Every structure is written in structure tokens, then in C-alpha cells.
mmCIF file of C-alpha atoms in Angstrom:
data_model
loop_
_atom_site.group_PDB
_atom_site.id
_atom_site.type_symbol
_atom_site.label_atom_id
_atom_site.label_comp_id
_atom_site.label_asym_id
_atom_site.label_seq_id
_atom_site.Cartn_x
_atom_site.Cartn_y
_atom_site.Cartn_z
ATOM 1 C CA MET A 1 0.000 0.000 0.000
ATOM 2 C CA PRO A 2 1.711 3.229 -1.080
ATOM 3 C CA SER A 3 1.762 5.929 1.574
ATOM 4 C CA ASN A 4 0.771 8.523 -1.031
ATOM 5 C CA TYR A 5 -2.735 7.188 -1.684
ATOM 6 C CA PRO A 6 -5.078 9.280 -3.889
ATOM 7 C CA GLY A 7 -6.831 10.974 -0.977
ATOM 8 C CA PHE A 8 -3.597 12.104 0.662
ATOM 9 C CA LYS A 9 -1.111 13.927 -1.541
ATOM 10 C CA TYR A 10 2.065 15.647 -0.452
ATOM 11 C CA GLY A 11 5.151 16.967 -2.180
ATOM 12 C CA ALA A 12 7.806 14.534 -3.299
ATOM 13 C CA ASP A 13 10.352 16.360 -1.134
ATOM 14 C CA ARG A 14 8.339 16.041 2.082
ATOM 15 C CA GLU A 15 10.242 13.022 3.347
ATOM 16 C CA THR A 16 13.558 14.686 2.469
ATOM 17 C CA TYR A 17 12.661 17.705 4.590
ATOM 18 C CA SER A 18 11.409 15.490 7.408
ATOM 19 C CA ALA A 19 14.628 13.469 7.361
ATOM 20 C CA ALA A 20 16.682 16.679 7.542
ATOM 21 C CA LYS A 21 14.691 17.887 10.546
ATOM 22 C CA VAL A 22 15.113 14.548 12.293
ATOM 23 C CA LYS A 23 18.846 14.572 11.618
ATOM 24 C CA ALA A 24 19.167 18.087 13.042
ATOM 25 C CA LEU A 25 17.241 17.111 16.176
ATOM 26 C CA GLU A 26 19.309 13.949 16.571
ATOM 27 C CA SER A 27 22.534 15.938 16.286
ATOM 28 C CA LEU A 28 21.339 18.397 18.934
ATOM 29 C CA LEU A 29 20.377 15.598 21.342
ATOM 30 C CA ILE A 30 23.773 13.951 20.840
ATOM 31 C CA GLU A 31 25.521 17.287 21.389
ATOM 32 C CA LYS A 32 23.580 17.767 24.651
ATOM 33 C CA GLY A 33 24.524 14.255 25.782
ATOM 34 C CA ILE A 34 20.898 13.101 25.975
ATOM 35 C CA ILE A 35 21.414 10.231 23.512
ATOM 36 C CA THR A 36 24.388 8.609 21.819
ATOM 37 C CA GLY A 37 25.083 8.254 18.123
ATOM 38 C CA LYS A 38 23.715 4.704 18.177
ATOM 39 C CA THR A 39 20.467 5.360 20.055
ATOM 40 C CA VAL A 40 18.199 6.113 17.086
ATOM 41 C CA ASP A 41 19.587 3.236 15.018
ATOM 42 C CA GLN A 42 19.043 0.851 17.938
ATOM 43 C CA ILE A 43 15.435 1.970 18.352
ATOM 44 C CA LEU A 44 14.672 1.723 14.635
ATOM 45 C CA GLY A 45 16.390 -1.661 14.493
ATOM 46 C CA TYR A 46 14.224 -2.849 17.363
ATOM 47 C CA PHE A 47 11.057 -1.951 15.466
ATOM 48 C CA ASP A 48 12.424 -3.566 12.310
ATOM 49 C CA THR A 49 13.149 -6.900 13.983
ATOM 50 C CA GLU A 50 11.178 -7.223 17.243
ATOM 51 C CA MET A 51 8.081 -5.026 17.186
ATOM 52 C CA GLY A 52 6.106 -4.667 13.995
ATOM 53 C CA PRO A 53 3.264 -5.886 11.753
ATOM 54 C CA PHE A 54 4.724 -9.385 11.683
ATOM 55 C CA ASN A 55 3.524 -9.726 15.293
ATOM 56 C CA GLY A 56 0.001 -8.659 14.420
ATOM 57 C CA ALA A 57 0.046 -11.026 11.455
ATOM 58 C CA LYS A 58 0.924 -13.964 13.725
ATOM 59 C CA LEU A 59 -1.925 -13.095 16.080
ATOM 60 C CA VAL A 60 -4.450 -12.794 13.263
ATOM 61 C CA ALA A 61 -3.327 -16.023 11.590
ATOM 62 C CA LYS A 62 -3.659 -17.918 14.856
ATOM 63 C CA ALA A 63 -7.100 -16.402 15.434
ATOM 64 C CA TRP A 64 -8.174 -17.564 11.972
ATOM 65 C CA VAL A 65 -7.303 -21.196 12.726
ATOM 66 C CA ASP A 66 -8.102 -21.303 16.449
ATOM 67 C CA PRO A 67 -11.616 -20.040 17.357
ATOM 68 C CA GLU A 68 -10.934 -20.231 21.100
ATOM 69 C CA PHE A 69 -7.795 -18.123 20.744
ATOM 70 C CA LYS A 70 -9.760 -15.641 18.633
ATOM 71 C CA GLN A 71 -12.239 -15.133 21.446
ATOM 72 C CA ARG A 72 -9.407 -14.557 23.915
ATOM 73 C CA LEU A 73 -7.759 -12.110 21.503
ATOM 74 C CA LEU A 74 -10.975 -10.141 21.100
ATOM 75 C CA ALA A 75 -11.606 -10.162 24.844
ATOM 76 C CA ASP A 76 -8.091 -9.164 25.952
ATOM 77 C CA CYS A 77 -5.506 -8.473 23.263
ATOM 78 C CA ASN A 78 -2.626 -7.905 25.670
ATOM 79 C CA ALA A 79 -3.275 -11.142 27.538
ATOM 80 C CA ALA A 80 -3.499 -13.077 24.257
ATOM 81 C CA CYS A 81 -0.109 -11.682 23.230
ATOM 82 C CA GLN A 82 1.411 -13.411 26.249
ATOM 83 C CA GLU A 83 0.363 -16.791 24.835
ATOM 84 C CA LEU A 84 2.705 -16.485 21.853
ATOM 85 C CA ASP A 85 6.480 -16.453 21.790
ATOM 86 C CA PHE A 86 6.859 -12.711 21.469
ATOM 87 C CA PRO A 87 9.738 -10.578 22.764
ATOM 88 C CA ALA A 88 9.433 -8.774 26.071
ATOM 89 C CA GLY A 89 7.691 -5.436 25.828
ATOM 90 C CA MET A 90 4.598 -6.367 23.800
ATOM 91 C CA SER A 91 2.538 -4.549 26.404
ATOM 92 C CA GLY A 92 5.121 -1.824 26.883
ATOM 93 C CA ALA A 93 5.471 1.597 25.275
ATOM 94 C CA GLU A 94 2.780 2.267 22.644
ATOM 95 C CA GLY A 95 1.068 -1.025 23.421
ATOM 96 C CA GLU A 96 -0.036 -0.803 27.046
ATOM 97 C CA HIS A 97 -3.733 -1.185 26.250
ATOM 98 C CA MET A 98 -4.411 -2.690 22.840
ATOM 99 C CA ARG A 99 -7.868 -3.699 21.656
ATOM 100 C CA ILE A 100 -8.841 -5.529 18.470
ATOM 101 C CA VAL A 101 -12.165 -5.448 16.610
ATOM 102 C CA GLU A 102 -13.309 -8.055 14.106
ATOM 103 C CA ASN A 103 -14.375 -7.422 10.523
ATOM 104 C CA THR A 104 -17.345 -9.511 9.418
ATOM 105 C CA PRO A 105 -19.555 -9.643 6.308
ATOM 106 C CA GLU A 106 -21.888 -7.239 8.136
ATOM 107 C CA VAL A 107 -19.395 -4.846 9.768
ATOM 108 C CA HIS A 108 -16.177 -3.240 8.507
ATOM 109 C CA ASN A 109 -13.942 -1.502 11.038
ATOM 110 C CA VAL A 110 -11.372 1.204 10.340
ATOM 111 C CA ILE A 111 -8.886 2.788 12.736
ATOM 112 C CA VAL A 112 -7.931 6.439 13.140
ATOM 113 C CA CYS A 113 -6.398 8.680 15.775
ATOM 114 C CA THR A 114 -8.213 12.007 15.605
ATOM 115 C CA LEU A 115 -5.922 13.648 18.168
ATOM 116 C CA CYS A 116 -2.465 12.769 16.833
ATOM 117 C CA SER A 117 -1.111 9.364 15.774
ATOM 118 C CA CYS A 118 -1.749 6.850 18.571
ATOM 119 C CA TYR A 119 -0.996 3.454 17.076
ATOM 120 C CA PRO A 120 -0.325 -0.104 18.366
ATOM 121 C CA TRP A 121 3.393 -0.207 17.598
ATOM 122 C CA PRO A 122 4.031 -3.739 19.000
ATOM 123 C CA THR A 123 1.526 -5.321 16.599
ATOM 124 C CA LEU A 124 1.551 -2.969 13.594
ATOM 125 C CA GLY A 125 4.940 -1.258 13.714
ATOM 126 C CA LEU A 126 5.533 2.441 13.150
ATOM 127 C CA PRO A 127 2.559 4.513 11.897
ATOM 128 C CA PRO A 128 2.672 5.557 8.229
ATOM 129 C CA TYR A 129 2.725 9.201 7.119
ATOM 130 C CA TRP A 130 -0.875 9.322 5.975
ATOM 131 C CA PHE A 131 -2.169 7.981 9.307
ATOM 132 C CA LYS A 132 -0.695 11.062 10.998
ATOM 133 C CA ASP A 133 -1.976 13.520 8.404
ATOM 134 C CA PRO A 134 -4.782 15.866 9.589
ATOM 135 C CA THR A 135 -6.631 15.402 6.285
ATOM 136 C CA PHE A 136 -6.951 11.648 6.719
ATOM 137 C CA ARG A 137 -7.826 11.983 10.408
ATOM 138 C CA ALA A 138 -10.672 14.390 9.663
ATOM 139 C CA ARG A 139 -12.042 12.814 6.509
ATOM 140 C CA VAL A 140 -12.167 9.192 7.649
ATOM 141 C CA VAL A 141 -14.491 10.240 10.478
ATOM 142 C CA ARG A 142 -16.771 12.338 8.261
ATOM 143 C CA GLU A 143 -16.814 10.172 5.130
ATOM 144 C CA PRO A 144 -15.278 6.766 5.863
ATOM 145 C CA ARG A 145 -16.775 5.037 2.815
ATOM 146 C CA VAL A 146 -15.290 7.631 0.482
ATOM 147 C CA VAL A 147 -11.848 7.359 2.081
ATOM 148 C CA LEU A 148 -11.988 3.559 2.034
ATOM 149 C CA LYS A 149 -12.883 3.627 -1.656
ATOM 150 C CA GLU A 150 -9.802 5.798 -2.282
ATOM 151 C CA PHE A 151 -7.777 3.028 -0.653
ATOM 152 C CA GLY A 152 -9.404 0.492 -2.965
ATOM 153 C CA VAL A 153 -11.985 -0.871 -0.510
ATOM 154 C CA THR A 154 -15.522 -0.639 -1.895
ATOM 155 C CA LEU A 155 -18.209 -1.858 0.483
ATOM 156 C CA ASP A 156 -21.802 -2.784 -0.171
ATOM 157 C CA ASP A 157 -24.333 -0.362 1.290
ATOM 158 C CA SER A 158 -25.524 -3.143 3.595
ATOM 159 C CA VAL A 159 -22.141 -3.252 5.361
ATOM 160 C CA GLU A 160 -21.930 -1.073 8.451
ATOM 161 C CA VAL A 161 -18.724 0.967 8.769
ATOM 162 C CA ARG A 162 -17.426 1.597 12.274
ATOM 163 C CA VAL A 163 -14.613 4.068 12.935
ATOM 164 C CA TRP A 164 -12.524 3.490 16.059
ATOM 165 C CA ASP A 165 -10.539 6.347 17.573
ATOM 166 C CA SER A 166 -7.210 5.254 19.037
ATOM 167 C CA SER A 167 -5.818 7.161 21.991
ATOM 168 C CA ALA A 168 -3.135 6.937 24.640
ATOM 169 C CA GLN A 169 -5.632 4.927 26.698
ATOM 170 C CA ILE A 170 -6.687 2.385 24.042
ATOM 171 C CA ARG A 171 -4.877 1.565 20.817
ATOM 172 C CA TRP A 172 -7.221 -0.168 18.389
ATOM 173 C CA TRP A 173 -6.470 -2.465 15.473
ATOM 174 C CA VAL A 174 -8.475 -4.813 13.251
ATOM 175 C CA LEU A 175 -8.922 -8.566 12.900
ATOM 176 C CA PRO A 176 -9.581 -8.804 9.134
ATOM 177 C CA MET A 177 -11.797 -11.407 7.540
ATOM 178 C CA ARG A 178 -10.017 -14.527 6.351
ATOM 179 C CA PRO A 179 -10.167 -14.651 2.546
ATOM 180 C CA ALA A 180 -11.849 -17.530 0.769
ATOM 181 C CA GLY A 181 -9.620 -20.207 -0.716
ATOM 182 C CA THR A 182 -7.099 -20.242 2.128
ATOM 183 C CA GLU A 183 -8.366 -23.351 3.892
ATOM 184 C CA GLY A 184 -5.238 -25.365 3.071
ATOM 185 C CA LEU A 185 -2.705 -22.744 4.157
ATOM 186 C CA SER A 186 -0.589 -23.056 7.283
ATOM 187 C CA GLU A 187 -0.505 -20.390 10.002
ATOM 188 C CA ALA A 188 2.794 -19.105 8.643
ATOM 189 C CA GLN A 189 1.386 -18.899 5.128
ATOM 190 C CA LEU A 190 -1.704 -17.089 6.409
ATOM 191 C CA ALA A 191 0.471 -14.632 8.315
ATOM 192 C CA ASP A 192 2.306 -13.819 5.082
ATOM 193 C CA LEU A 193 -0.978 -12.557 3.611
ATOM 194 C CA LEU A 194 -1.452 -9.895 6.284
ATOM 195 C CA THR A 195 -0.496 -6.249 5.807
ATOM 196 C CA PRO A 196 -0.578 -3.357 8.302
ATOM 197 C CA GLU A 197 -3.250 -1.719 6.123
ATOM 198 C CA ALA A 198 -5.520 -4.765 6.421
ATOM 199 C CA MET A 199 -5.053 -4.689 10.193
ATOM 200 C CA MET A 200 -6.028 -0.998 10.189
ATOM 201 C CA GLY A 201 -9.146 -1.594 8.113
ATOM 202 C CA VAL A 202 -8.085 0.389 5.034
ATOM 203 C CA ALA A 203 -7.444 -2.743 2.983
ATOM 204 C CA THR A 204 -8.712 -6.281 2.681
ATOM 205 C CA VAL A 205 -6.571 -9.415 2.733
ATOM 206 C CA GLN A 206 -5.598 -10.546 -0.747
ATOM 207 C CA VAL A 207 -4.587 -14.068 -1.785
#
């Protein structure tokens, strides 16, 4: 899913400017002795290898094949995380109180943070640019079907759309519907089908 989707356009140099600002801030923090030269790389490496959408994908895949686990995941996401072999910190920073809602043929859920960019980092990784953009945050609340269509998700009028507002208190994410034709796939193969966008409700799972 490209970050520059049709409903959210920004200049091609935006990320260049953002990177320059980050570099300047990093240099200042190093100069002040608040962090070391390796701190940022260590943090980013941690979210590349330990905390990210691959964790959410494992949880969803297990829920698809294990109905009892799915009920526990829906009832208490953080407790369900403890059942899998995840690294320490799944319920730490940015994931203290995670909740998951299930997409069904009757209900489609989509996640937003109207205040800033609250996001379940342990299960979905770092939030994308468009999730933090004020335009997306305002429009998905007012006209969720239009925004979803811009992402490529067209829903029948009979499907109810529910928008969930993440916050520092509760960080929401989505249990997508399992696609047809995947009955013979293993958990690992099912996990490979999952994307962060599908677990945010702005995409469906493709085979």
C-alpha cells in the first residue's frame, strides 16, 4: 500500500525535509549528551526486527485457525499476546492497552487517531505518514466510505462501517476477515498474507 494514496497527496520532497529535521534534532540531542550516536539506530532496528506488523500477522493467523484463541484475543488483546512467543515489551510503550475489533460480512472496522497518531506499535509497527496527516484523520471520520474507496476498498451499502478512535488509553487495530480459498494454508502462510493496512481496516486481505 503506497503511503501517497489518492486521498492524501504531499510533495515529493516532504520526506527529504522530514529526514533533515530529524537529523538536526538527533545531532542536537547527541551534542547535549541526551542520547548517543547509536540510540536512534538501535530503536529503529528494534522496530524492524522485534516489534512490527509481523507480530500482528501472527496473532491474526492464529485467530483464523483457532476459534478459542480468537475469542481470547478479542476479549483481551494484551493477555493473548502473552500466549505467543513474542519478545518482552509487547505490552510496553505504545502497546499498554491494545484492543482488536473483528471485521465480518456485516461490519467493517477502520482505525484512526483524531488527536495525533496513537498506534499499536508492537503489533503494527511504526505509523505511516498518511495515518498522521490531519486530512486523513478528519475525513475518515466524516466520510469513511469515500476514504476507504480511495484506498481500494468498496463496500456494499448493507455493510456497516465503524470508525474506532485510538488514543493513549486504548490503541485499536483490526482482525480482518479470512479470505476464501485459504483453507489449506498453514498459520505461517496465512500470516504472510497480512499487511498493516488490512489490520487498520483500510485494505482487505488478498490471496
